[in-house]
PDB file of C-alpha atoms in Angstrom:
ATOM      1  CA  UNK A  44       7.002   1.619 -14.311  1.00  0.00           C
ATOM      2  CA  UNK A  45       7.862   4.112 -11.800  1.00  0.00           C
ATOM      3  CA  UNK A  46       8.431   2.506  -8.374  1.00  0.00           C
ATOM      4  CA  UNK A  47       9.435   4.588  -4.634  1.00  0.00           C
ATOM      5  CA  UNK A  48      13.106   3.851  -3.699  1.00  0.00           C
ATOM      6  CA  UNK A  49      14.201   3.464  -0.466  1.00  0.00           C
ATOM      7  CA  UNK A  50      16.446   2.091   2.395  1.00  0.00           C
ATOM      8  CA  UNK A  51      16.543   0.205   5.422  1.00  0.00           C
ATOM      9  CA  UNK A  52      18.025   1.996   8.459  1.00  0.00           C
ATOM     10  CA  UNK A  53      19.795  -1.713   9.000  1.00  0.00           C
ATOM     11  CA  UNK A  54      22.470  -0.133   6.983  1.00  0.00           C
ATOM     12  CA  UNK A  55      22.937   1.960   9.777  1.00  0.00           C
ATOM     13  CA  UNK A  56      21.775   1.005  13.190  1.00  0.00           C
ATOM     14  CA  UNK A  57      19.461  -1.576  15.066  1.00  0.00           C
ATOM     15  CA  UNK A  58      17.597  -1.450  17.215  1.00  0.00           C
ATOM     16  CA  UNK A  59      15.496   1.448  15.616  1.00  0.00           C
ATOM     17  CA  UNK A  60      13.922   3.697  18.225  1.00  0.00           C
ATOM     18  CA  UNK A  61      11.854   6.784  18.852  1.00  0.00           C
ATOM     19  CA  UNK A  62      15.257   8.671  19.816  1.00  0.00           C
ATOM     20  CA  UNK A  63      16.980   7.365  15.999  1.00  0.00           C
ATOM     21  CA  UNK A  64      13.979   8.990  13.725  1.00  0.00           C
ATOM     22  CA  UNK A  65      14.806  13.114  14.272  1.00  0.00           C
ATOM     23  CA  UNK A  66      18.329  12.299  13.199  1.00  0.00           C
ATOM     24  CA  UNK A  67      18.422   9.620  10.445  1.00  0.00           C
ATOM     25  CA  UNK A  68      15.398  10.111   8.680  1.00  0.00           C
ATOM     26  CA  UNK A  69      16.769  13.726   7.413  1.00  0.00           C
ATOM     27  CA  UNK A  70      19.710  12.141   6.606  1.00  0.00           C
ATOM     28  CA  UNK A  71      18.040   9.784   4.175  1.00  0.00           C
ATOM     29  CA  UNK A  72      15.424  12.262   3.038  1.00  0.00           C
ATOM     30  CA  UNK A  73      18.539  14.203   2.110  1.00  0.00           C
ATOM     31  CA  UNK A  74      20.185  11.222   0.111  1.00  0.00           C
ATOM     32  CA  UNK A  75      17.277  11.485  -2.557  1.00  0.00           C
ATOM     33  CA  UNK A  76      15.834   8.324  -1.545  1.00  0.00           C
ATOM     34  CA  UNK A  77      11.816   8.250  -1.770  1.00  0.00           C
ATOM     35  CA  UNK A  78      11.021   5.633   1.110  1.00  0.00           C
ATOM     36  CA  UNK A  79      12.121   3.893   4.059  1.00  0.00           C
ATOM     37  CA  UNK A  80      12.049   0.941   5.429  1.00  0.00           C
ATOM     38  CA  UNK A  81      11.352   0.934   9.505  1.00  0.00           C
ATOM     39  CA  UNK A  82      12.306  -2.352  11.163  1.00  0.00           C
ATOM     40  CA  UNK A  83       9.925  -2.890  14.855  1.00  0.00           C
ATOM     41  CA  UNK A  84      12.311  -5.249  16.223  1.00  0.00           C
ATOM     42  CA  UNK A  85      10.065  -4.850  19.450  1.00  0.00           C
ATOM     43  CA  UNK A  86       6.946  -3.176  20.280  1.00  0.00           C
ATOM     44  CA  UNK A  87       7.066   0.066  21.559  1.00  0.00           C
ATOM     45  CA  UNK A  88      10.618   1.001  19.855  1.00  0.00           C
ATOM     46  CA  UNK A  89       8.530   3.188  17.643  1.00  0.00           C
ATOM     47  CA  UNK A  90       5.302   4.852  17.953  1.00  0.00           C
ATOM     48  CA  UNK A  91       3.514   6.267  15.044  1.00  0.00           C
ATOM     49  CA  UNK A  92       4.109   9.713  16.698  1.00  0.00           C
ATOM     50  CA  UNK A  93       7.307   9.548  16.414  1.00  0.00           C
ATOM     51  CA  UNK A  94       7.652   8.382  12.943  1.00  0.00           C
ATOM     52  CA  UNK A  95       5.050  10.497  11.688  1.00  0.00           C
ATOM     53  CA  UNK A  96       6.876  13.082  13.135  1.00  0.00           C
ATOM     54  CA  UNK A  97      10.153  12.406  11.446  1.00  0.00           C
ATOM     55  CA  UNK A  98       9.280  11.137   7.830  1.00  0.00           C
ATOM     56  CA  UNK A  99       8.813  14.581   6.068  1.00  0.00           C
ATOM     57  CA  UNK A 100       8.052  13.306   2.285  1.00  0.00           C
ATOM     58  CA  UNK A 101       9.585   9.568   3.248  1.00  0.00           C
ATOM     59  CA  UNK A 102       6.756   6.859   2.326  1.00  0.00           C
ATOM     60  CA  UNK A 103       6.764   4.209   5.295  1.00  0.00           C
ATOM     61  CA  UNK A 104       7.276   0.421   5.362  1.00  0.00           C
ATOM     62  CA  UNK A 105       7.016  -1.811   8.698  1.00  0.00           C
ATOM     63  CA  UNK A 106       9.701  -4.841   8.433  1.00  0.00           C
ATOM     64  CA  UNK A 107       9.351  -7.266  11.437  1.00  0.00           C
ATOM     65  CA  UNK A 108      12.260  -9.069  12.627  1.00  0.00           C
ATOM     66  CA  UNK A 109      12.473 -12.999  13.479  1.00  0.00           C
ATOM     67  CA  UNK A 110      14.523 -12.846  16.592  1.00  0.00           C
ATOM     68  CA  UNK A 111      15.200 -16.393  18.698  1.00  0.00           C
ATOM     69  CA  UNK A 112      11.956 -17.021  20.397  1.00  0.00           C
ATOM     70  CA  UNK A 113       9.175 -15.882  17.577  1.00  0.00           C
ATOM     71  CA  UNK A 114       7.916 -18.600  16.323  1.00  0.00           C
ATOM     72  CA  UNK A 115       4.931 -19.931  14.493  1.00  0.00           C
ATOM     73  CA  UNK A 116       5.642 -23.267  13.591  1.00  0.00           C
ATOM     74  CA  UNK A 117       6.550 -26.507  15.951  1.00  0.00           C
ATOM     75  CA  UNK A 118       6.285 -24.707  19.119  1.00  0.00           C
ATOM     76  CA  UNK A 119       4.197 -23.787  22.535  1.00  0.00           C
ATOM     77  CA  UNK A 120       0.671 -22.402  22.301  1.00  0.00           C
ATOM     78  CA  UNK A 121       2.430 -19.491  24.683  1.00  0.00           C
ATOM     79  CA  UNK A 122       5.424 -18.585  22.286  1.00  0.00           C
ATOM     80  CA  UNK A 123       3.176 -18.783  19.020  1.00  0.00           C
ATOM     81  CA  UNK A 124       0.381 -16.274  21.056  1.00  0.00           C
ATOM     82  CA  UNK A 125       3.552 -14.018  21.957  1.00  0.00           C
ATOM     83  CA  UNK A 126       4.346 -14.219  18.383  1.00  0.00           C
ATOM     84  CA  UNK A 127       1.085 -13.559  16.501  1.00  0.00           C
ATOM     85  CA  UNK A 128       0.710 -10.399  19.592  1.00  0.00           C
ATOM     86  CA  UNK A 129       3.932  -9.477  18.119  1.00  0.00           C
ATOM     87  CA  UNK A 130       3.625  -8.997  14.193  1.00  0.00           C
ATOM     88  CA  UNK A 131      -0.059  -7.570  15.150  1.00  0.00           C
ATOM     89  CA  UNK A 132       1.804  -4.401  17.135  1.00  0.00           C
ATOM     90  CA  UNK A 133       3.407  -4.403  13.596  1.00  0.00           C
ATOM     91  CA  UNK A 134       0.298  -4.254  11.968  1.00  0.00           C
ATOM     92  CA  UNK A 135      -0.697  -1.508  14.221  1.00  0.00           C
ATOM     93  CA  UNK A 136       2.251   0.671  13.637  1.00  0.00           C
ATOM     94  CA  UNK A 137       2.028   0.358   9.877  1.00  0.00           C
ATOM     95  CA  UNK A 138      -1.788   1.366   9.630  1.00  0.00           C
ATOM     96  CA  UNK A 139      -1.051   4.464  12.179  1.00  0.00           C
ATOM     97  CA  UNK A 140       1.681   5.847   9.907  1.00  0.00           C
ATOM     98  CA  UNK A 141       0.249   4.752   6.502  1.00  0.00           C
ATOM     99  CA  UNK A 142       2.508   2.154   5.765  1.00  0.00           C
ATOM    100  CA  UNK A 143       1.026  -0.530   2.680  1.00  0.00           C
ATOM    101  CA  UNK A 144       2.405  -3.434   4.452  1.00  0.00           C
ATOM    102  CA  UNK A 145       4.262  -5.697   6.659  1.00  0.00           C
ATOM    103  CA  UNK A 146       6.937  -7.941   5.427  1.00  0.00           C
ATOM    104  CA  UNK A 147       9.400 -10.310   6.972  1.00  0.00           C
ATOM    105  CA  UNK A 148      10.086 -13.967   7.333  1.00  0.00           C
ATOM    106  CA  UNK A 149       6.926 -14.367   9.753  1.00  0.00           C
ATOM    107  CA  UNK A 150       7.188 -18.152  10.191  1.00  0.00           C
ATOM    108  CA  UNK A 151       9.999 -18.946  12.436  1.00  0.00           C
ATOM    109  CA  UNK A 152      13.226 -17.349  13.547  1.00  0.00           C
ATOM    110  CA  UNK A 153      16.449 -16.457  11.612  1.00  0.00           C
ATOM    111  CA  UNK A 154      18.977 -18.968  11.604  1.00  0.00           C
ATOM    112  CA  UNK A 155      16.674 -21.996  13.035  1.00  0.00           C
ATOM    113  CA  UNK A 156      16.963 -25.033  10.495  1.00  0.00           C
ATOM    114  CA  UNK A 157      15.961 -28.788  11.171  1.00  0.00           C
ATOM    115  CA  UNK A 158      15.767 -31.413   8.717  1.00  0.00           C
ATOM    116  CA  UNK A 159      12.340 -32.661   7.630  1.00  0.00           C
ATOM    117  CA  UNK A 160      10.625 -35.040   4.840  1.00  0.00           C
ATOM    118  CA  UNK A 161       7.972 -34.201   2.714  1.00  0.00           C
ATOM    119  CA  UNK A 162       5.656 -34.885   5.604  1.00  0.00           C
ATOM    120  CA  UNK A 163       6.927 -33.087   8.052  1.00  0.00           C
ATOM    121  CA  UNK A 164       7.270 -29.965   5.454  1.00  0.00           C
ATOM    122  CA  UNK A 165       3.229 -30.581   4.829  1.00  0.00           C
ATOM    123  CA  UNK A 166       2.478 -30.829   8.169  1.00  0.00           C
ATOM    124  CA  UNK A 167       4.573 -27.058   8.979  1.00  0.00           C
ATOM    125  CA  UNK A 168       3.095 -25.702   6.421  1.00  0.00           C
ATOM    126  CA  UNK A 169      -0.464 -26.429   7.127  1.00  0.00           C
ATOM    127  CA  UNK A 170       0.465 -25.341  10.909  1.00  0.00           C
ATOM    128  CA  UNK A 171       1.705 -21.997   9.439  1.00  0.00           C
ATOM    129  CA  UNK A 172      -1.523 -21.452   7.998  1.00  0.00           C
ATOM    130  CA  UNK A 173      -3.606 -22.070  11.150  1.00  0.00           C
ATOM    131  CA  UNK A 174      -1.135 -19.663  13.081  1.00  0.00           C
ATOM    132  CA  UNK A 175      -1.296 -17.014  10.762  1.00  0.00           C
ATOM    133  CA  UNK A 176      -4.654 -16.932   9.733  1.00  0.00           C
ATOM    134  CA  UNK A 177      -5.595 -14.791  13.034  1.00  0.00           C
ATOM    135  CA  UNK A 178      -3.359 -12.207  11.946  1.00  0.00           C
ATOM    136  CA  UNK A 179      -3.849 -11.923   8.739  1.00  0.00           C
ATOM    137  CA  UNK A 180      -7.684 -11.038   9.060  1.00  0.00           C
ATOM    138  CA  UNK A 181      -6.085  -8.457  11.489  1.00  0.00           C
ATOM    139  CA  UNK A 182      -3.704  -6.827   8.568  1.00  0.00           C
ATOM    140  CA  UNK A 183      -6.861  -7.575   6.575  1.00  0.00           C
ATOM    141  CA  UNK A 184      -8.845  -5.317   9.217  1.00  0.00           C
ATOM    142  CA  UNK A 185      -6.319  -2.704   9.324  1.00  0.00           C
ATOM    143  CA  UNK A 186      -5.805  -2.589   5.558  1.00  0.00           C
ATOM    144  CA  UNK A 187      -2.611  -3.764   5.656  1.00  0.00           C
ATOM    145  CA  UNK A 188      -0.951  -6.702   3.900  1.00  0.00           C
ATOM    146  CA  UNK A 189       1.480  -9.058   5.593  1.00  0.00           C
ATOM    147  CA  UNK A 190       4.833 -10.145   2.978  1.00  0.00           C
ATOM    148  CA  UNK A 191       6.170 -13.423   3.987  1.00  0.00           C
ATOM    149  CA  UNK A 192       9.654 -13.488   2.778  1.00  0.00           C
ATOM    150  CA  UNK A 193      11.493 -16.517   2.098  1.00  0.00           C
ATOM    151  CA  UNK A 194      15.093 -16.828   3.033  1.00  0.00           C
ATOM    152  CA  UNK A 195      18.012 -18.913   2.288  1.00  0.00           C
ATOM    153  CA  UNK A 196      19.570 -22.211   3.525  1.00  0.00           C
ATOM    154  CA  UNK A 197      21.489 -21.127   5.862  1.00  0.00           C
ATOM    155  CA  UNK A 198      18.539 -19.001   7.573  1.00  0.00           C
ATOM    156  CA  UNK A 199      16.098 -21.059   7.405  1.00  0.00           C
ATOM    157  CA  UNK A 200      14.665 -24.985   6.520  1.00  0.00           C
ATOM    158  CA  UNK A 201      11.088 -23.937   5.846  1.00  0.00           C
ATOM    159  CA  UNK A 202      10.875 -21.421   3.103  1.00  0.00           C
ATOM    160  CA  UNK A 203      13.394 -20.821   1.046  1.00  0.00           C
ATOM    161  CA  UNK A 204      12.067 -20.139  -2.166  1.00  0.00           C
ATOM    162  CA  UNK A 205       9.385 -18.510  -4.300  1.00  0.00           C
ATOM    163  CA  UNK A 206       7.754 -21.869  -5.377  1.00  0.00           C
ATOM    164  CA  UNK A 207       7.499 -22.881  -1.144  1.00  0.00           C
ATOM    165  CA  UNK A 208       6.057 -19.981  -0.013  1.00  0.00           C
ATOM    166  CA  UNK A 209       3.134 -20.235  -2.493  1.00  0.00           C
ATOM    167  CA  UNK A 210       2.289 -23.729  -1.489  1.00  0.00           C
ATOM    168  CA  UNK A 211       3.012 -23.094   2.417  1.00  0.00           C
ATOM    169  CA  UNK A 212       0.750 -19.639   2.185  1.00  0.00           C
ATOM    170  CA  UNK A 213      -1.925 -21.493  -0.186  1.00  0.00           C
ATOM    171  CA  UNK A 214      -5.514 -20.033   0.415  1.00  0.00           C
ATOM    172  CA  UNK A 215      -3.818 -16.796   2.296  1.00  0.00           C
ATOM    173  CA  UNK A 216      -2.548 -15.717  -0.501  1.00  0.00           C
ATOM    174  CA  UNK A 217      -4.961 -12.286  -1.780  1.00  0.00           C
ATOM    175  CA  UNK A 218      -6.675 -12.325   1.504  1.00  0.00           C
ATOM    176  CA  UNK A 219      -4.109 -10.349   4.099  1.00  0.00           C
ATOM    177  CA  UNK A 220      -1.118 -11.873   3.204  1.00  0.00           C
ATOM    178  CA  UNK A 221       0.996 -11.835  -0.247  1.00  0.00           C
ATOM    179  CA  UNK A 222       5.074 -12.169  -0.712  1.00  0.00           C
ATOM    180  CA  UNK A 223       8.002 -10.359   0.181  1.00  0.00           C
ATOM    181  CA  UNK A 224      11.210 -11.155  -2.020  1.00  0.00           C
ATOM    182  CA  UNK A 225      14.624 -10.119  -1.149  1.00  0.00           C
ATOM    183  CA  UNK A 226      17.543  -9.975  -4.151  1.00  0.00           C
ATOM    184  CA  UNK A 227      20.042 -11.925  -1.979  1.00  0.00           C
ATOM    185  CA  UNK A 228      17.765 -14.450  -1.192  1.00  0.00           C
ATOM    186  CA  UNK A 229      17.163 -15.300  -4.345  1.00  0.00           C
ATOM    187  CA  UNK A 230      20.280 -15.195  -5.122  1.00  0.00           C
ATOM    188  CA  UNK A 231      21.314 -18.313  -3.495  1.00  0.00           C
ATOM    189  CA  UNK A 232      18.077 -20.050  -3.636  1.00  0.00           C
ATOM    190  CA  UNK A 233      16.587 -19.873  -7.003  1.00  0.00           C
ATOM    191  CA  UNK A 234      17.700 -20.844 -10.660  1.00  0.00           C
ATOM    192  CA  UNK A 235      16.987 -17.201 -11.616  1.00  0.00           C
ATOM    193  CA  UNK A 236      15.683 -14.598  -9.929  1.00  0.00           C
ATOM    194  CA  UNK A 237      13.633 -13.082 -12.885  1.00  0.00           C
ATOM    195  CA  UNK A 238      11.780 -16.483 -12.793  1.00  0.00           C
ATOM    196  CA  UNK A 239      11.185 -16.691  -9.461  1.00  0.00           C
ATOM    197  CA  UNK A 240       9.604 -12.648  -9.400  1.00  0.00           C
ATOM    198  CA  UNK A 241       7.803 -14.201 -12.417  1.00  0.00           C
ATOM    199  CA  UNK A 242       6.339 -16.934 -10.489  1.00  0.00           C
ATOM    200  CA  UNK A 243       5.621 -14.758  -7.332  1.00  0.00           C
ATOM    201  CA  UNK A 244       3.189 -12.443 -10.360  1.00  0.00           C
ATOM    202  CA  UNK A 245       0.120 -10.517  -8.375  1.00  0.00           C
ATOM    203  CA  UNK A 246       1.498 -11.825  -4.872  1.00  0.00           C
ATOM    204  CA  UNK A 247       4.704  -9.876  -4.930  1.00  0.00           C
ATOM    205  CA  UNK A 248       3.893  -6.660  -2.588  1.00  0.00           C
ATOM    206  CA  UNK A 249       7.192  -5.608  -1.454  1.00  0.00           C
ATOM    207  CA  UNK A 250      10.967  -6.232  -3.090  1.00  0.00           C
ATOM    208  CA  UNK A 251      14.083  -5.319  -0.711  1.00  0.00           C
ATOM    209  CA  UNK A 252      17.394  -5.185  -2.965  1.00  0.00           C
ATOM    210  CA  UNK A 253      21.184  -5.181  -2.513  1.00  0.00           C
ATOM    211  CA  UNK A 254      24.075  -6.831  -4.182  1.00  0.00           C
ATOM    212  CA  UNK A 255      25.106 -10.925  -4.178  1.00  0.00           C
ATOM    213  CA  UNK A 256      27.685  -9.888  -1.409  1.00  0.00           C
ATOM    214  CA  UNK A 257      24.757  -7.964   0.673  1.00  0.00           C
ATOM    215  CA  UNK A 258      26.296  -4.683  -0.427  1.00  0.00           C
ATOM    216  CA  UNK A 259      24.745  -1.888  -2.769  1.00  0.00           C
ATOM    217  CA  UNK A 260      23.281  -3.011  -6.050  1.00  0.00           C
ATOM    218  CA  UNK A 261      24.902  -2.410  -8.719  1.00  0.00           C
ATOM    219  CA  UNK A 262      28.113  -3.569  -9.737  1.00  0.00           C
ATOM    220  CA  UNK A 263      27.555  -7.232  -8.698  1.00  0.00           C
ATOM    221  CA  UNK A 264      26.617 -10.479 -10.183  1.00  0.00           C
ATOM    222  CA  UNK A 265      23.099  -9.955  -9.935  1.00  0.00           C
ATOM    223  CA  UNK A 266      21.095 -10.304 -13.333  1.00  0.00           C
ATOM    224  CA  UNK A 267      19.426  -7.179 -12.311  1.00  0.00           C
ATOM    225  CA  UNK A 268      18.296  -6.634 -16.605  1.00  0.00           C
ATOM    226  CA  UNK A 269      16.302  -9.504 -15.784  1.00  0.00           C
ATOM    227  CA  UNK A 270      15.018  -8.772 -12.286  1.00  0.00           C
ATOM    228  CA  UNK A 271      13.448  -5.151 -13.436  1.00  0.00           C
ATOM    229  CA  UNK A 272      11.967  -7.284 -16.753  1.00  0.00           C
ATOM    230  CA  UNK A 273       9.954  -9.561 -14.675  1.00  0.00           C
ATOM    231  CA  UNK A 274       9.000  -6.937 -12.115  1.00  0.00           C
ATOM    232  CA  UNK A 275       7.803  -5.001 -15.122  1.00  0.00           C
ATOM    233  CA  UNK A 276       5.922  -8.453 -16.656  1.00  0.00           C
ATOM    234  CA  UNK A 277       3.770  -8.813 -13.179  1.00  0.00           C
ATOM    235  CA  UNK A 278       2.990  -5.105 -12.998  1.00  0.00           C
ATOM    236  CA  UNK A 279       4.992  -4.730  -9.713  1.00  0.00           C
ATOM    237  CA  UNK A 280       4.563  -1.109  -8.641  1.00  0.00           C
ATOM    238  CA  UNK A 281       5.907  -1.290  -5.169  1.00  0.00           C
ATOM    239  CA  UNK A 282       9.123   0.040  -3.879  1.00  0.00           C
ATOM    240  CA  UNK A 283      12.724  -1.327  -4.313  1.00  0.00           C
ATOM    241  CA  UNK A 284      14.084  -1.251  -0.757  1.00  0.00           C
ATOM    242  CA  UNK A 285      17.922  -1.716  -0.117  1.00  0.00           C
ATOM    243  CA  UNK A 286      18.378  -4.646   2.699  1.00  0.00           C
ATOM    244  CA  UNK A 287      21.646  -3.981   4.424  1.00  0.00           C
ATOM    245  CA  UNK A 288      23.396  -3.933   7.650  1.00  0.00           C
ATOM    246  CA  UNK A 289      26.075  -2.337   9.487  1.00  0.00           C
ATOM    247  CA  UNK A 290      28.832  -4.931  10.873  1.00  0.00           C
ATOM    248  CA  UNK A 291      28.844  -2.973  14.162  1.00  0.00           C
ATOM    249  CA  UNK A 292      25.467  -4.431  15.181  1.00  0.00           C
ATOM    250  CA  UNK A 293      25.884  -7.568  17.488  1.00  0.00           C
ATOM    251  CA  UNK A 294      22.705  -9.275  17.016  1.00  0.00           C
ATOM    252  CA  UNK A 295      21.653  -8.439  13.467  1.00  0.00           C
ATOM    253  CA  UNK A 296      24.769  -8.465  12.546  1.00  0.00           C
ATOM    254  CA  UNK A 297      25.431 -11.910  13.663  1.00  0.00           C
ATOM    255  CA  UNK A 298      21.959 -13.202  11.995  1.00  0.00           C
ATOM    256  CA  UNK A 299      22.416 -11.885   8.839  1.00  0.00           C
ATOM    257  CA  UNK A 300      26.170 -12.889   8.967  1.00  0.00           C
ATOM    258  CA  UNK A 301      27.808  -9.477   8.535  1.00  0.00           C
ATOM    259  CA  UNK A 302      31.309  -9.631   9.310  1.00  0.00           C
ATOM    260  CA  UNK A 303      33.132  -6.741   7.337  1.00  0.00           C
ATOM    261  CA  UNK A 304      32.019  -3.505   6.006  1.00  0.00           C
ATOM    262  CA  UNK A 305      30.522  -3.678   2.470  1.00  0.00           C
ATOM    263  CA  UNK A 306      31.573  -0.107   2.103  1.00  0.00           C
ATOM    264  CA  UNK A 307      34.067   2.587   2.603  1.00  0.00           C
ATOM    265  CA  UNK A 308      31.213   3.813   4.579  1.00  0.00           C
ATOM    266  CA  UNK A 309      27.513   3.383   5.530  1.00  0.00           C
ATOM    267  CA  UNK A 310      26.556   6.392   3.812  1.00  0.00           C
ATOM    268  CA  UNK A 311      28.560   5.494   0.647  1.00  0.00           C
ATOM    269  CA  UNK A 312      26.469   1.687   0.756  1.00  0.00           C
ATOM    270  CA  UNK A 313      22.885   3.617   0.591  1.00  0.00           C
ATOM    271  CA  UNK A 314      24.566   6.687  -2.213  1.00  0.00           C
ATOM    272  CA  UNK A 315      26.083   3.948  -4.502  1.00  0.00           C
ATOM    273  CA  UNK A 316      23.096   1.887  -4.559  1.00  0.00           C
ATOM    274  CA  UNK A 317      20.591   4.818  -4.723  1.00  0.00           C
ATOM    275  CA  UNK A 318      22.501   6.288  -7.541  1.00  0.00           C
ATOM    276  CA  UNK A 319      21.937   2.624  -9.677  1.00  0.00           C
ATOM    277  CA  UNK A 320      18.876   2.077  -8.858  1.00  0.00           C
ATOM    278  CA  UNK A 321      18.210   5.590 -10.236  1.00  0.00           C
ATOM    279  CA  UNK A 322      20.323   4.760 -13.325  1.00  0.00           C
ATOM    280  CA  UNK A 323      18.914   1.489 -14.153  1.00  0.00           C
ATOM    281  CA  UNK A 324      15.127   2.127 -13.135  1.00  0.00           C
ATOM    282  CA  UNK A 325      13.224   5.190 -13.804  1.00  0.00           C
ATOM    283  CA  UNK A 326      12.416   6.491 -10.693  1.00  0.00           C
ATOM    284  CA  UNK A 327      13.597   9.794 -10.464  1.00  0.00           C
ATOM    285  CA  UNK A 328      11.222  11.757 -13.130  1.00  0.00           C
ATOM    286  CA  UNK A 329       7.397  12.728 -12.305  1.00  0.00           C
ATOM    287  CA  UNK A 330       5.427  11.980  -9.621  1.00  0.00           C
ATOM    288  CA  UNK A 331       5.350   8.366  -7.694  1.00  0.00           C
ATOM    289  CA  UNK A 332       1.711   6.402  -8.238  1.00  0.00           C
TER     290      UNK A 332
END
């Protein structure tokens, strides 16, 4: 299975802008990498001129980002509108520059956790659904898919793994929306990983990747053997995507809990795990699907 590598500019800069493209999109191109990853932290950062204009033979993908104040569960009417308006300008941005999909933890923000009973999880969940329904017959519309991505404890209360997300997406599932899984995530949150991509079968649509310690893959405790098994069991053919982040960031640095480099450099984070991705997964030879 040949799948599209590629990188998020996290591992270099945030916010991502019009201004960033001309400059660091080269500079990945260059690397070898097939893809990248474009986080709209808010709309209008990015137009699909600009990108358009700056990805040469780069595939797109749209990432949204859960910042304090997005939220679709257990809040106003006026910050769940401002929400859903949100991940739609996603939507938009990814159909203008031909991106597949969407992905992101679209159900509250990073870092808010509250405790909860098996009622009050049921209750969320179903909530979720009602919120998210509007947009998804807009990715629907736009013929693009929306990946909700579980995170870990520490990130979240509400979806943290594999087996969640299915029964908080439910009837969504195949119709707009499918799931987004992230290596480090499941990491900490599932008995193994392989399982858990297993379990996630024809609703996987988008994989980001990096090491246990949010580095580069490779070299790491990560069953990664297993991991490219079970993504070639469900027929996964989307891209691997390397999640990382640049401690010089203030604000996704501090919600992704970044404090050191995970590299001599930047550069050397995306190169090292570029060149084991290549290693371990045929990537590199003929043409992409």
């Amino acid at each position: 299975m040949r799948r599209p590598i590629g990188v998020n500019t996290w591992v270099w800069q945030s916010p991502l802008t019009d201004a960033s493209l001309p400059s660091l999109l080269p500079r990945i191109a260059a690397m070898g990498f097939d893809a990248v990853e474009l986080p709209l932290e808010n709309a209008g950062d990015l137009t699909a001129a600009g990108v358009r204009g700056s990805l040469g033979g780069l595939r797109p993908y749209i990432v949204g980002a859960m910042a304090p104040g997005r939220e679709l569960v257990l809040a106003e009417e006026s910050t769940v509108a401002a929400t859903q308006d949100y991940l739609r300008a996603c939507i938009d941005l990814a159909r203008d520059v031909g991106a597949p999909s969407v992905c992101g933890p679209f159900y509250s923000h990073t870092g808010r956790v509250w405790r909860t009973g098996e009622a009050g999880r049921a209750a969320a969940y179903a909530q979720l659904r009602r919120n998210l329904e509007p947009v998804a017959a807009h990715a629907r519309d736009s013929g693009v898919v929306l990946g909700i991505e579980p995170l870990n404890r520490y990130e979240t209360s509400l979806i943290n793994t594999v087996g969640q997300a299915l029964e908080a997406l439910g009837p969504l599932l195949g119709h707009g929306v499918g799931l987004a899984l992230d290596t480090y995530h499941l990491g900490i949150e599932e008995r193994s990983s392989a399982d858990a991509v297993r379990a996630a079968g024809e609703h996987l649509v988008h994989l980001q990747v990096c090491g246990n310690d949010r580095g580069a893959p490779g070299g790491d405790q990560t069953d990664w053997t297993g991991i490219f098994a079970a993504l070639d069991e469900v027929g996964y053919a989307g891209p691997l995507n390397i999640e990382s982040f640049t401690a010089l960031n203030a604000s996704i640095a501090t919600a992704a809990s970044i404090w050191r480099p995970l590299a001599a450099s930047q550069d050397d984070l995306a190169r090292d795990g570029l060149a084991f991705l290549r290693s371990r997964h045929d990537t590199s030879q003929g043409e992409h699907p």
